[in-house]
XYZ file of C-alpha atoms in Angstrom:
605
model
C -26.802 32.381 -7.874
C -29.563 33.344 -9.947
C -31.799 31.166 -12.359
C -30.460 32.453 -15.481
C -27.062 31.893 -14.346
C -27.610 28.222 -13.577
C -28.961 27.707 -16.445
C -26.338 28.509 -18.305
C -23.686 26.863 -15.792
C -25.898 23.524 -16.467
C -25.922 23.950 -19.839
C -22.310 24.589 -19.988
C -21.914 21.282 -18.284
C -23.854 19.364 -20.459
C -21.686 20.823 -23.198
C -18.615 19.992 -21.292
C -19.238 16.502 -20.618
C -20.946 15.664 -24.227
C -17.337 16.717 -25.789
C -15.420 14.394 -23.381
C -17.821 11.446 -24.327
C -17.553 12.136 -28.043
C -13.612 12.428 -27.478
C -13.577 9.328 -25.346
C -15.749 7.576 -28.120
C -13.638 8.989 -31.083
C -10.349 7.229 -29.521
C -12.068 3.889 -28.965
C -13.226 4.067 -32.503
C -9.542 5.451 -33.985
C -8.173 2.536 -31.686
C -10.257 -0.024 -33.337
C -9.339 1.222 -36.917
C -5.554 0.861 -36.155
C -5.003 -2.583 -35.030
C -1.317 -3.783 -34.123
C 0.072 -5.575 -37.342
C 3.098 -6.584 -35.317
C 4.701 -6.776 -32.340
C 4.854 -3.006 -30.512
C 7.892 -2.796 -28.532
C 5.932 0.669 -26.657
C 2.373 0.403 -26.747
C 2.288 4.409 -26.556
C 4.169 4.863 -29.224
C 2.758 2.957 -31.241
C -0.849 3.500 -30.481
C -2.831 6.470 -32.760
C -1.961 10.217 -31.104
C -5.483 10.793 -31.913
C -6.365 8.376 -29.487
C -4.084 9.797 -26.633
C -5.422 13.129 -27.692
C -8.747 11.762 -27.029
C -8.307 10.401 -24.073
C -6.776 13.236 -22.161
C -9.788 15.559 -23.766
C -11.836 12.980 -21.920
C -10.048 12.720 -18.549
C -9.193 16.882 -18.418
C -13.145 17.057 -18.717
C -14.150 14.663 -15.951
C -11.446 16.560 -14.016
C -12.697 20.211 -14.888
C -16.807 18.755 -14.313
C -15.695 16.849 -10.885
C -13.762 19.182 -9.314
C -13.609 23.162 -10.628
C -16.331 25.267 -9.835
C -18.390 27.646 -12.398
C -20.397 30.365 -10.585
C -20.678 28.152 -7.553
C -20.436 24.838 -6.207
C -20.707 22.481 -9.056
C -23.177 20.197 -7.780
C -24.505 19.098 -10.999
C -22.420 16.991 -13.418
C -20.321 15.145 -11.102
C -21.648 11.522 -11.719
C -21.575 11.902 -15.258
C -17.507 13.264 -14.793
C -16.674 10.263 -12.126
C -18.008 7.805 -15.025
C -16.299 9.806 -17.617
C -13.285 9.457 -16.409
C -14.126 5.706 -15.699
C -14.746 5.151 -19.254
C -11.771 6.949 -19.641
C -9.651 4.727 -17.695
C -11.624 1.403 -18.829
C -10.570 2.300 -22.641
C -6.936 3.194 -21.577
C -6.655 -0.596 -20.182
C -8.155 -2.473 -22.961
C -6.130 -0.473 -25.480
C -4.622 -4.533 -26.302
C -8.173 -5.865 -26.181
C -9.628 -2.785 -28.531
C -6.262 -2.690 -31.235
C -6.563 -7.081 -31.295
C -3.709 -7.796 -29.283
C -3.131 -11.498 -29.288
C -2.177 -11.767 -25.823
C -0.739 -9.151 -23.172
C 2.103 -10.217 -20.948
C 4.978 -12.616 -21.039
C 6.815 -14.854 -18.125
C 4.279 -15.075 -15.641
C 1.508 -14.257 -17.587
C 2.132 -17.115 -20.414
C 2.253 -19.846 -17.695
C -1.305 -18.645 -16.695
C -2.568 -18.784 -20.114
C -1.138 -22.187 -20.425
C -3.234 -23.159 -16.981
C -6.140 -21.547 -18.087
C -5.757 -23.725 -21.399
C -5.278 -26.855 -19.725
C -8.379 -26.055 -17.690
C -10.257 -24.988 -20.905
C -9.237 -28.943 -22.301
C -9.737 -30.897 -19.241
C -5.914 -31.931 -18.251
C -6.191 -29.754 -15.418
C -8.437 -29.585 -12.421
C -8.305 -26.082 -10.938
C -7.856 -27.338 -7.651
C -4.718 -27.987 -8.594
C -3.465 -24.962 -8.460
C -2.850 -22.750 -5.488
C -4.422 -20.082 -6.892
C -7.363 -20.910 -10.263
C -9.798 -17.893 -9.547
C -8.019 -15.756 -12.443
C -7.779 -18.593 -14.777
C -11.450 -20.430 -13.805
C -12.617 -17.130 -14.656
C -10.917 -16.882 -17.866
C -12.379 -20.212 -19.201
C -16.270 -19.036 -17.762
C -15.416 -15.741 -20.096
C -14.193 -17.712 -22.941
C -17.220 -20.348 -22.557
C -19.992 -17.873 -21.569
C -18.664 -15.142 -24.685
C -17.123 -17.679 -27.018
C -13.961 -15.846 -27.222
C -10.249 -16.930 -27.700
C -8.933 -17.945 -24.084
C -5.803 -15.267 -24.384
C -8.499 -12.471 -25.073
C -10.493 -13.927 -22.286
C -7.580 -13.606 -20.131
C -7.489 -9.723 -20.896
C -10.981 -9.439 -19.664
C -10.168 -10.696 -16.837
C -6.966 -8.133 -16.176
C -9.263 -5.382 -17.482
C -12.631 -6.491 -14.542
C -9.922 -6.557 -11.975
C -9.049 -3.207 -12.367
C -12.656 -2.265 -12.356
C -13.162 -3.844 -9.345
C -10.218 -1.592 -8.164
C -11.507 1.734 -9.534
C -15.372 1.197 -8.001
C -14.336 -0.086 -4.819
C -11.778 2.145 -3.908
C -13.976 5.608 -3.973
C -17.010 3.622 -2.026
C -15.093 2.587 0.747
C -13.740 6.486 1.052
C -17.234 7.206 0.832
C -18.431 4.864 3.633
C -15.522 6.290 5.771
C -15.888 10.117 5.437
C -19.371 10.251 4.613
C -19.419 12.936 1.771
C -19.865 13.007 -1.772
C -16.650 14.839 -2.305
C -14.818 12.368 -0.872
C -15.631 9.578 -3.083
C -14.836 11.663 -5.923
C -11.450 12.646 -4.957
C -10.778 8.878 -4.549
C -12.479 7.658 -7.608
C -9.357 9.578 -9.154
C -7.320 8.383 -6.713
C -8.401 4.704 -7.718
C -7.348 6.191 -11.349
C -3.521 6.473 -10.157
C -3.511 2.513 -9.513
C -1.118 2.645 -7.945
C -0.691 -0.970 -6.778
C 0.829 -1.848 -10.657
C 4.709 -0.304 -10.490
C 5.561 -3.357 -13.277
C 7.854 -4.824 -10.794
C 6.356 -7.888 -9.708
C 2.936 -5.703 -9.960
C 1.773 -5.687 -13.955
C -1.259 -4.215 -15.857
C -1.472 -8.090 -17.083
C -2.452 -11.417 -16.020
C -0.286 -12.024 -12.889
C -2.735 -13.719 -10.162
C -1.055 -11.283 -7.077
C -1.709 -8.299 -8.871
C -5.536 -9.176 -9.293
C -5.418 -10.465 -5.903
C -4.363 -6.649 -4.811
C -6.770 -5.017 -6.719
C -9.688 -7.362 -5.668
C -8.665 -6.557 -2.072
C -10.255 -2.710 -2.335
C -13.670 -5.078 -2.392
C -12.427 -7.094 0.746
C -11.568 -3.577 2.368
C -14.669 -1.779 1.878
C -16.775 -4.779 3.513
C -14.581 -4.712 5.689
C -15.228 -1.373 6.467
C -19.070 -1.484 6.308
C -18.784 -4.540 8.998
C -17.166 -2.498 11.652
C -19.757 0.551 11.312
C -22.477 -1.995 11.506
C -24.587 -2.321 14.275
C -24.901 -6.433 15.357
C -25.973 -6.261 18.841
C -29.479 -7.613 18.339
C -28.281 -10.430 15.456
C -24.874 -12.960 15.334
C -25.706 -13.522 11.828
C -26.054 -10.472 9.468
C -25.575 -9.731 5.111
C -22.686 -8.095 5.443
C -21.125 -10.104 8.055
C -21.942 -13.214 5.117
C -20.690 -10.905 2.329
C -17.315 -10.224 4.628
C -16.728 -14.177 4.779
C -17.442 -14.571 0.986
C -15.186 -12.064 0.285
C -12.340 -13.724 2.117
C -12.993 -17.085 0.311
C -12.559 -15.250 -3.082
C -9.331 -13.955 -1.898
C -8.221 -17.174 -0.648
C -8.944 -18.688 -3.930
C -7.526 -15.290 -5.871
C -4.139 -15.732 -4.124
C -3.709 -17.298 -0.876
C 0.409 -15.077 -0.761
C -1.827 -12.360 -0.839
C -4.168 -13.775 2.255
C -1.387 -14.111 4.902
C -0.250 -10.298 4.254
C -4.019 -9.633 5.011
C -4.033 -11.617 7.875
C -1.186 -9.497 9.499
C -2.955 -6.664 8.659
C -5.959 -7.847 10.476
C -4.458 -9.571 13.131
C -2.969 -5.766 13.590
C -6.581 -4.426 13.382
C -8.175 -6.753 15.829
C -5.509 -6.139 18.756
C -6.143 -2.176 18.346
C -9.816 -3.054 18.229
C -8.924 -5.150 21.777
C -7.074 -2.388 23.323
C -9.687 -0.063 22.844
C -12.346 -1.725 24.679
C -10.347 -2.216 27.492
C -8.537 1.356 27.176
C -11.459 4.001 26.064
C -14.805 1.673 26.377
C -16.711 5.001 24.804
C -14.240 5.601 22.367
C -15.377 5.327 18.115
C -13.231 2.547 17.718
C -14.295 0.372 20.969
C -18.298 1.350 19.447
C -17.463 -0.483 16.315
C -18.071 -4.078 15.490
C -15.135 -6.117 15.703
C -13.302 -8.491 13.603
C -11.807 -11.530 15.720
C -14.058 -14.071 14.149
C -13.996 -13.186 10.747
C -10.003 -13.097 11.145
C -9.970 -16.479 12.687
C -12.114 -17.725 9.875
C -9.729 -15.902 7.499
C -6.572 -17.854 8.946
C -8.359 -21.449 8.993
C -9.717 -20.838 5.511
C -5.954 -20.713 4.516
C -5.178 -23.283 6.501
C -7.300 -25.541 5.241
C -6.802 -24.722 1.318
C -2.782 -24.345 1.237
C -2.865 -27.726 3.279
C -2.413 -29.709 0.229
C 0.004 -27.204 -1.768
C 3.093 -27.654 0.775
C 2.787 -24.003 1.048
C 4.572 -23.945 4.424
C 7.327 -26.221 3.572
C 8.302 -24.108 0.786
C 7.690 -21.096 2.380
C 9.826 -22.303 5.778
C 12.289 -23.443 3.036
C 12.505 -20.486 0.833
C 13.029 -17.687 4.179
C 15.377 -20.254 5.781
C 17.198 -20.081 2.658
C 17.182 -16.186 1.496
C 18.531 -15.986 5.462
C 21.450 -17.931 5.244
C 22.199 -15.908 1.732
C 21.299 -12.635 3.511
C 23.827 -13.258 6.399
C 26.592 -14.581 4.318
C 26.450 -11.138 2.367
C 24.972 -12.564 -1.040
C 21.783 -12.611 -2.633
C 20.614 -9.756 -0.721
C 17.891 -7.028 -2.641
C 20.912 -4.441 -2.368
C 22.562 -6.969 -4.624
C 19.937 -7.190 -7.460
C 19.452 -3.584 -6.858
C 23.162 -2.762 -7.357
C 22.797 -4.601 -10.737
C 19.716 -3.410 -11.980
C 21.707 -0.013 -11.103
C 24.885 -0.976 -13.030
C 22.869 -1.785 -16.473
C 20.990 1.539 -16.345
C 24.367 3.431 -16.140
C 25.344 1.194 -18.785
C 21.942 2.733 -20.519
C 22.847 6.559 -19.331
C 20.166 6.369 -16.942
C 20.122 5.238 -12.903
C 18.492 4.152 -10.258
C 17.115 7.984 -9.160
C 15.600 8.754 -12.857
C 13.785 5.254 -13.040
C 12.618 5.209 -9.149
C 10.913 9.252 -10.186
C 9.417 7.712 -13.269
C 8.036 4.978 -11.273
C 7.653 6.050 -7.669
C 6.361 10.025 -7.883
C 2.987 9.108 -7.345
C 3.406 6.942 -5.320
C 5.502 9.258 -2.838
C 3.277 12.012 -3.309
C 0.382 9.991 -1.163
C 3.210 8.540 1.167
C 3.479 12.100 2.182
C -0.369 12.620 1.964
C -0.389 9.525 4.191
C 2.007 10.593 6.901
C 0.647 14.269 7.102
C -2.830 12.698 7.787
C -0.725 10.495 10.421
C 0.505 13.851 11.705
C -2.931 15.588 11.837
C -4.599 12.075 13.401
C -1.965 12.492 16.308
C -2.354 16.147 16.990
C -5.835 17.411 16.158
C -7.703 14.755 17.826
C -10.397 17.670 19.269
C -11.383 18.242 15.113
C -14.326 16.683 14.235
C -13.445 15.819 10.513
C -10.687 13.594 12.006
C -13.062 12.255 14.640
C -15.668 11.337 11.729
C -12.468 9.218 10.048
C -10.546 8.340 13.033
C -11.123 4.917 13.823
C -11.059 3.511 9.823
C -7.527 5.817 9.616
C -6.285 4.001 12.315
C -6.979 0.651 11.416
C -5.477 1.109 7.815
C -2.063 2.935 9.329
C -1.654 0.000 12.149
C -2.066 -2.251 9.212
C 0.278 -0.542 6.691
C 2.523 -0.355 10.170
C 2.398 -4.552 10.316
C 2.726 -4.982 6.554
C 6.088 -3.049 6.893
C 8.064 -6.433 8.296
C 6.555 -8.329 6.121
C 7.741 -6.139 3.424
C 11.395 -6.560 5.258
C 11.201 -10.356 5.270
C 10.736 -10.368 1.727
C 13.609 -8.877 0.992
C 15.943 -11.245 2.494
C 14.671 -13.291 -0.538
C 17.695 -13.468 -2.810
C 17.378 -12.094 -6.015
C 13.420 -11.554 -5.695
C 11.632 -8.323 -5.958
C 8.380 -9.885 -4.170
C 8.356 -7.128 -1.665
C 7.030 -5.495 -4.307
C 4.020 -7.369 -3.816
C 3.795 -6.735 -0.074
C 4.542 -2.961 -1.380
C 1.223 -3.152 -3.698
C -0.920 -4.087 -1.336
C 0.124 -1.543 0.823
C -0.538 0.602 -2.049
C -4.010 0.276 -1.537
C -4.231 1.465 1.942
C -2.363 4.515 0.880
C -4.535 4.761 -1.903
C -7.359 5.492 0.396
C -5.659 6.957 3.139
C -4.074 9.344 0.717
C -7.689 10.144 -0.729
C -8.962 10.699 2.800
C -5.962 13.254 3.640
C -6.455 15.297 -0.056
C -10.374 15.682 1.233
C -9.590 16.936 4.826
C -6.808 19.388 3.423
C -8.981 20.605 0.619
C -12.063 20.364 3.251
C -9.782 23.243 5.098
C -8.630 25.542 1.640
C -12.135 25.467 1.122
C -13.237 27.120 4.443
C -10.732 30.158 3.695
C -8.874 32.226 5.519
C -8.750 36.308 5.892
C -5.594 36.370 4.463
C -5.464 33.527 2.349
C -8.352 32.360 -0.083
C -7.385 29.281 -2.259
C -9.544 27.380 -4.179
C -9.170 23.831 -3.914
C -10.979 22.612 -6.383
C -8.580 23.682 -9.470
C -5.770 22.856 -7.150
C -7.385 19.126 -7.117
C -8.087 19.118 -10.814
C -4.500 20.216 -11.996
C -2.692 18.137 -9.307
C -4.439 14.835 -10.225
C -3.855 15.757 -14.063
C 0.111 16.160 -13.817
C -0.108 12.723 -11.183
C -2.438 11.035 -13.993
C -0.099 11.766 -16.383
C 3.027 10.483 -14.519
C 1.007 7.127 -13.448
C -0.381 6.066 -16.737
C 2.462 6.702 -18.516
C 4.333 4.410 -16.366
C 2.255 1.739 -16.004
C 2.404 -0.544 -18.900
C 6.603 -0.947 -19.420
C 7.801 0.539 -22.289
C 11.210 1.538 -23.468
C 10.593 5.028 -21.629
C 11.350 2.983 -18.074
C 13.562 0.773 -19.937
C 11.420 -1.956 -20.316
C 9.851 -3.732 -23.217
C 6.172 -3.942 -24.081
C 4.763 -7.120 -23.032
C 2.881 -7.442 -26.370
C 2.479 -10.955 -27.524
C 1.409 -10.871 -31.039
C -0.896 -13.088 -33.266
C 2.453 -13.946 -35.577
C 4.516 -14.650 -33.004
C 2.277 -17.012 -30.810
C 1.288 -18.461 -34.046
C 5.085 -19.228 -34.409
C 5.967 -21.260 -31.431
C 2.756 -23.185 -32.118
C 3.847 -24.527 -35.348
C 7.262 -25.010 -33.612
C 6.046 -26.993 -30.467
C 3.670 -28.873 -33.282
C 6.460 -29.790 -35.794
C 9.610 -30.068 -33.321
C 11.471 -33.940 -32.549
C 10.502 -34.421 -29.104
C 14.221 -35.334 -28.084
C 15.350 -31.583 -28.971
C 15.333 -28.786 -26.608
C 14.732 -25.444 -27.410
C 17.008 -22.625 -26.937
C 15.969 -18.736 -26.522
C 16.653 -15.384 -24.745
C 15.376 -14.357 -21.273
C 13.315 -17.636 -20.822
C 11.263 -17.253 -24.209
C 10.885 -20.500 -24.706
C 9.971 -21.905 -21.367
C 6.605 -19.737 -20.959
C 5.755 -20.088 -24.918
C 5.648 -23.731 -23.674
C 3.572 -23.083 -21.054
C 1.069 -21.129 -22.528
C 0.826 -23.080 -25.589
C 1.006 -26.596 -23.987
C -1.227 -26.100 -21.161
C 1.444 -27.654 -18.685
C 0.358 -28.725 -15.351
C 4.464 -27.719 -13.837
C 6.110 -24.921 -15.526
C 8.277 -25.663 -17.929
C 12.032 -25.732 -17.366
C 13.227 -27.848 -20.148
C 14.532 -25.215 -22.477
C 17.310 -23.130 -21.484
C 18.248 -19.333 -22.346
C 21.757 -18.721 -24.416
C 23.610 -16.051 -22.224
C 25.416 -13.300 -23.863
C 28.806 -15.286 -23.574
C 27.855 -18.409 -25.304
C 26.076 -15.798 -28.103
C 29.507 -14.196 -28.713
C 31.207 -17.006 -29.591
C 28.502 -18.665 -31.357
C 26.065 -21.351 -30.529
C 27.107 -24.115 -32.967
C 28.775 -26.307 -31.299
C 27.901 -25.133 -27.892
C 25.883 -28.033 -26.871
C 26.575 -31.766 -26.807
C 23.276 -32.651 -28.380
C 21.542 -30.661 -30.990
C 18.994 -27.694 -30.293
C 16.491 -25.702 -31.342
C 16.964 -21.678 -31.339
C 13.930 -19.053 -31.104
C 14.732 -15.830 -31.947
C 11.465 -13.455 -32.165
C 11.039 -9.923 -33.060
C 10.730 -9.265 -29.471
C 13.798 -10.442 -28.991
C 15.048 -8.230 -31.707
C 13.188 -4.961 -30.363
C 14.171 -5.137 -26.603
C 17.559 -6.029 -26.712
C 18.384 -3.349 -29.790
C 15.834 -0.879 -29.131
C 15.159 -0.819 -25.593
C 18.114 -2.040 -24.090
C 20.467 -0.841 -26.646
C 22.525 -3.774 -27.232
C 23.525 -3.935 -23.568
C 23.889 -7.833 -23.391
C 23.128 -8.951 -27.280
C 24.259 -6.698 -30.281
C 22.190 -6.157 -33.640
C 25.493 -7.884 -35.168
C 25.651 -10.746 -32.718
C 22.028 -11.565 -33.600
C 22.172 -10.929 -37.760
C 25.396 -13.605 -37.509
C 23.592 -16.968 -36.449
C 22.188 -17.581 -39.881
C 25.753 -17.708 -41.206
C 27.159 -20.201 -38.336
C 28.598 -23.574 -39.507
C 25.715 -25.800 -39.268
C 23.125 -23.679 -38.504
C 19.705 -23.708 -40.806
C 16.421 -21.521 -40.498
C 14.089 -24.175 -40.610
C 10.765 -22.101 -39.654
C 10.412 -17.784 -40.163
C 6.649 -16.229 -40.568
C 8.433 -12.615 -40.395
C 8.326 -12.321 -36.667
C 9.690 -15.739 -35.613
C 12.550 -17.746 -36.860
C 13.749 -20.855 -35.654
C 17.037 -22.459 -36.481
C 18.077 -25.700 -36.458
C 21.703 -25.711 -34.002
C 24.033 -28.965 -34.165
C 25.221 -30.065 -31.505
C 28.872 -30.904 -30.713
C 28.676 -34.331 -31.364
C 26.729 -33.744 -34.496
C 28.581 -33.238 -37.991
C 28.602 -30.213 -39.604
């Protein structure tokens, strides 16, 4: 290439990558200037186009700059793409944190608020709960910044995910060796593919920031075996590899004993191999009993006092007997969750593509690198990777049971946890596979002469797009937006304030319950207010009761079960009609949450 025509490829680089900034820049600021006013049933809906416009500007140019040649290789640039499209993906998550979202999540996430809270005030000790890292750091945030816990909270969802994104493409880098390679998996990392909002959320939920933490635990892990400790016991990373298994303890200690299978997996492959090939890569690398035996007592020791094993002999004991008696079974809730999509004129196939295409694109990835592992053994790219591939197959091979003894558990989707995880070793697997294929379009052929780089660029935007557009639920995969707004919050804490201690509360889907939580700061999840069921609705709740109650209806409430789910279980009707009941009064409404006084049966009306 000649001078003048790097110059101008440089130049048309720097052009490049100043637009995607100033795009990326312009949404953050158009996102600021159009806070939520309400509750947003679909947070892409309701969010600026100009920002989405932005965005993509942003993330097509990282994609162009990382990956798509000029005149040549593109060596220049690439950084500056990899943390453009960082930015890119750091602005896409705190999209509730930039438009003043009150709080992001509901269920699960509400009863960590409320633990965080009741750390925050000093009713709670974190060792109390079985896992406090997520909510410990959410009161550090909130004490160290000086910002409102629930926004604290959303910090912590957002750092995560960071941790995610920058550990992900450095432990492909470690592995293969070559720029390239972290590069392909920084977008990889991009796909996060770990959050499928079924028991895996974009949101404070302790497991999935357990999951995404574990890219950190991996790529120690990963720098521990390639190091070299025959003159020293005692080394950084070996103290870094035990720190990092503490702060996964602490982050989730469910999470722990699926990465103790995995290891356990790891360490007898790493035993075989010594005794099988002693001059083979894998028996030359460090290995990991010890630091897996300090793994399992560190759980041992801090789920001693949590009756984790109890309830966990209890709970499989249980989803057994159900399993075996042909009830309760993850084909049942499956079958259901199929019958109310029909219901919606969708199914099970349209949902599971919306969800699951990326994901099933690096499956494949996965098992063609499997393929290539098992056959081309004399190639020196796969002898470079081989030992790290086959420590992260054997241990997405273990996690597979586990994944199977979850699903015994009666109307539980935790193997979706089990499946995020695993999500991470494809995640880097997958990214491993796209840079020995591309490694091989790039060397060319006679008859064939592809260039990967575009083929990258365009395949990671269409895989982008069907992520990200899938990861935050919406009404798109038939889910509502777990937006918790200022004026509703603000609504059950004048109702928890102002209510007669000896009346209950009544709601839809649990509302109540984890509005309690997060509000309250309860040490035990609430269970003291119950959910009116689509039955009891229909024929009116006055009366329904033997003592009186309190009813929360929300604009949530309103927006899922007309908009989203289309009146499946409550109609618009149904809803309008419990103002007029006998008996019935609105005692509290701030536009977005009404409460209504409901006599009981005993009571006169």
């Amino acid at each position: 290439m000649s001078q003048h025509s790097a110059i101008d490829d440089g130049l048309l680089r720097t052009v490049a990558l100043s637009i995607g900034f100033f795009a990326l820049a312009g949404s953050a600021l158009v996102a600021r200037g159009s806070p939520a006013t309400g509750y947003e049933v679909s947070m892409y809906a309701m969010t600026p186009s100009l920002v989405w416009v932005g965005l993509m500007i942003a993330m097509a140019v990282a994609l162009t700059i990382a990956f798509v040649p000029l005149r040549g290789e593109p060596r220049g640039g690439r950084p500056f793409a990899i943390a453009l499209g960082g930015l890119t993906m750091v602005v896409f998550a705190a999209l509730p944190i930039i438009r003043g979202y009150r709080f992001q999540g509901h269920y699960d996430a509400l009863t960590h608020l409320g633990w965080a809270r009741g750390i925050s005030e000093g009713t709670m000790s974190p060792f109390e709960l079985f896992y406090p890292a997520i909510h410990v750091t959410t009161v550090f945030i909130n004490t160290v910044i000086e910002i409102p816990l629930s926004r604290a909270m959303l910090f912590v969802v957002l750092i995560s995910m960071l941790v995610f994104c920058v550990f992900v493409p450095l432990c492909v880098g470690t592995i293969v060796g070559d720029q390239r390679a972290a590069i392909i998996a920084a977008f990889a990392g991009f796909l996060l593919l770990p959050i499928t909002t079924i028991s895996m959320y974009l949101e404070a939920h302790a497991m999935s920031q357990a999951v995404f933490f574990s890219a950190l635990l991996l790529f120690v892990f990963v720098k521990y075996v390639r190091s070299d400790l025959s003159t020293t016991r005692i080394s950084a990373i070996g103290a870094a590899f035990s720190l990092t298994g503490v702060a996964a303890v602490v982050y989730h200690p469910q999470l722990v004993v699926h990465l103790i299978a995995a290891f356990v997996g790891i360490c007898a492959i790493q035993f075989l191999a010594k005794r099988i090939s002693a001059d083979g890569q894998i028996a030359g690398q460090t290995p990991v009993y010890g630091h897996t035996i300090f793994l399992v007592g560190l759980f041992l020791v801090w789920s001693a006092d949590h009756g984790f094993f109890g309830g966990m002999f209890e709970h499989f004991i249980g989803a057994a007997v159900d399993f075996f008696r042909g009830s309760g079974s993850a084909g049942d809730t499956v079958a259901t969750q199929g019958m109310s999509l029909n219901a919606l004129g969708s199914g099970l196939l349209e949902v599971f593509l919306k969800l699951f295409t990326p994901h099933l694109v690096f499956a494949l990835l996965v098992g063609g690198l499997v393929l290539g592992l098992l056959f081309r053994r004399d190639s020196h790219w796969f002898e470079r990777v081989s030992a790290e591939v086959t420590y992260f197959v054997v241990a997405l091979i273990v996690l597979v049971p586990v994944f199977g003894a979850y699903v015994f558990a009666p109307g539980s989707s935790m193997f979706f946890r089990v499946f995020g995880l695993m999500m991470v070793f494809v995640t880097i697997l997958g990214a491993i596979a796209l840079h020995g294929l591309s490694g091989r379009l790039l060397e060319g052929r006679p008859t064939v002469a592809v260039a990967a780089g575009p083929l990258l660029a365009v395949g990671f935007t269409l895989l982008l797009v069907l992520s990200l557009v899938a990861i935050v639920p919406s009404p798109y995969t038939y889910n509502a937006s777990p937006h918790v707004s200022e004026t509703t919050m603000s609504g059950y804490e004048t109702a928890f304030d102002n209510r007669d201690d000896e009346i209950d509360f009544l709601g839809l889907r649990d509302g109540p319950n984890r509005y309690d939580d997060a509000v309250n700061g309860n040490e035990n999840r609430s269970w003291a207010h119950a959910d009116v069921d689509a039955a009891e609705f229909r024929e009116g709740v006055s009366g329904q009761y033997e003592t009186d109650r309190y009813l929360a209806l929300t604009q949530i409430d309103h927006e899922r079960e007309l908009d989203t789910y289309d009146e499946l279980r409550y109609t618009e009707t149904e809803l309008e009609a419990v103002a007029d009941e006998p008996g019935v009064n609105r005692i509290q409404s701030n536009g977005e949450f009404d409460l209504y006084y409901v006599p009981g049966a005993t009571s006169e009306v």
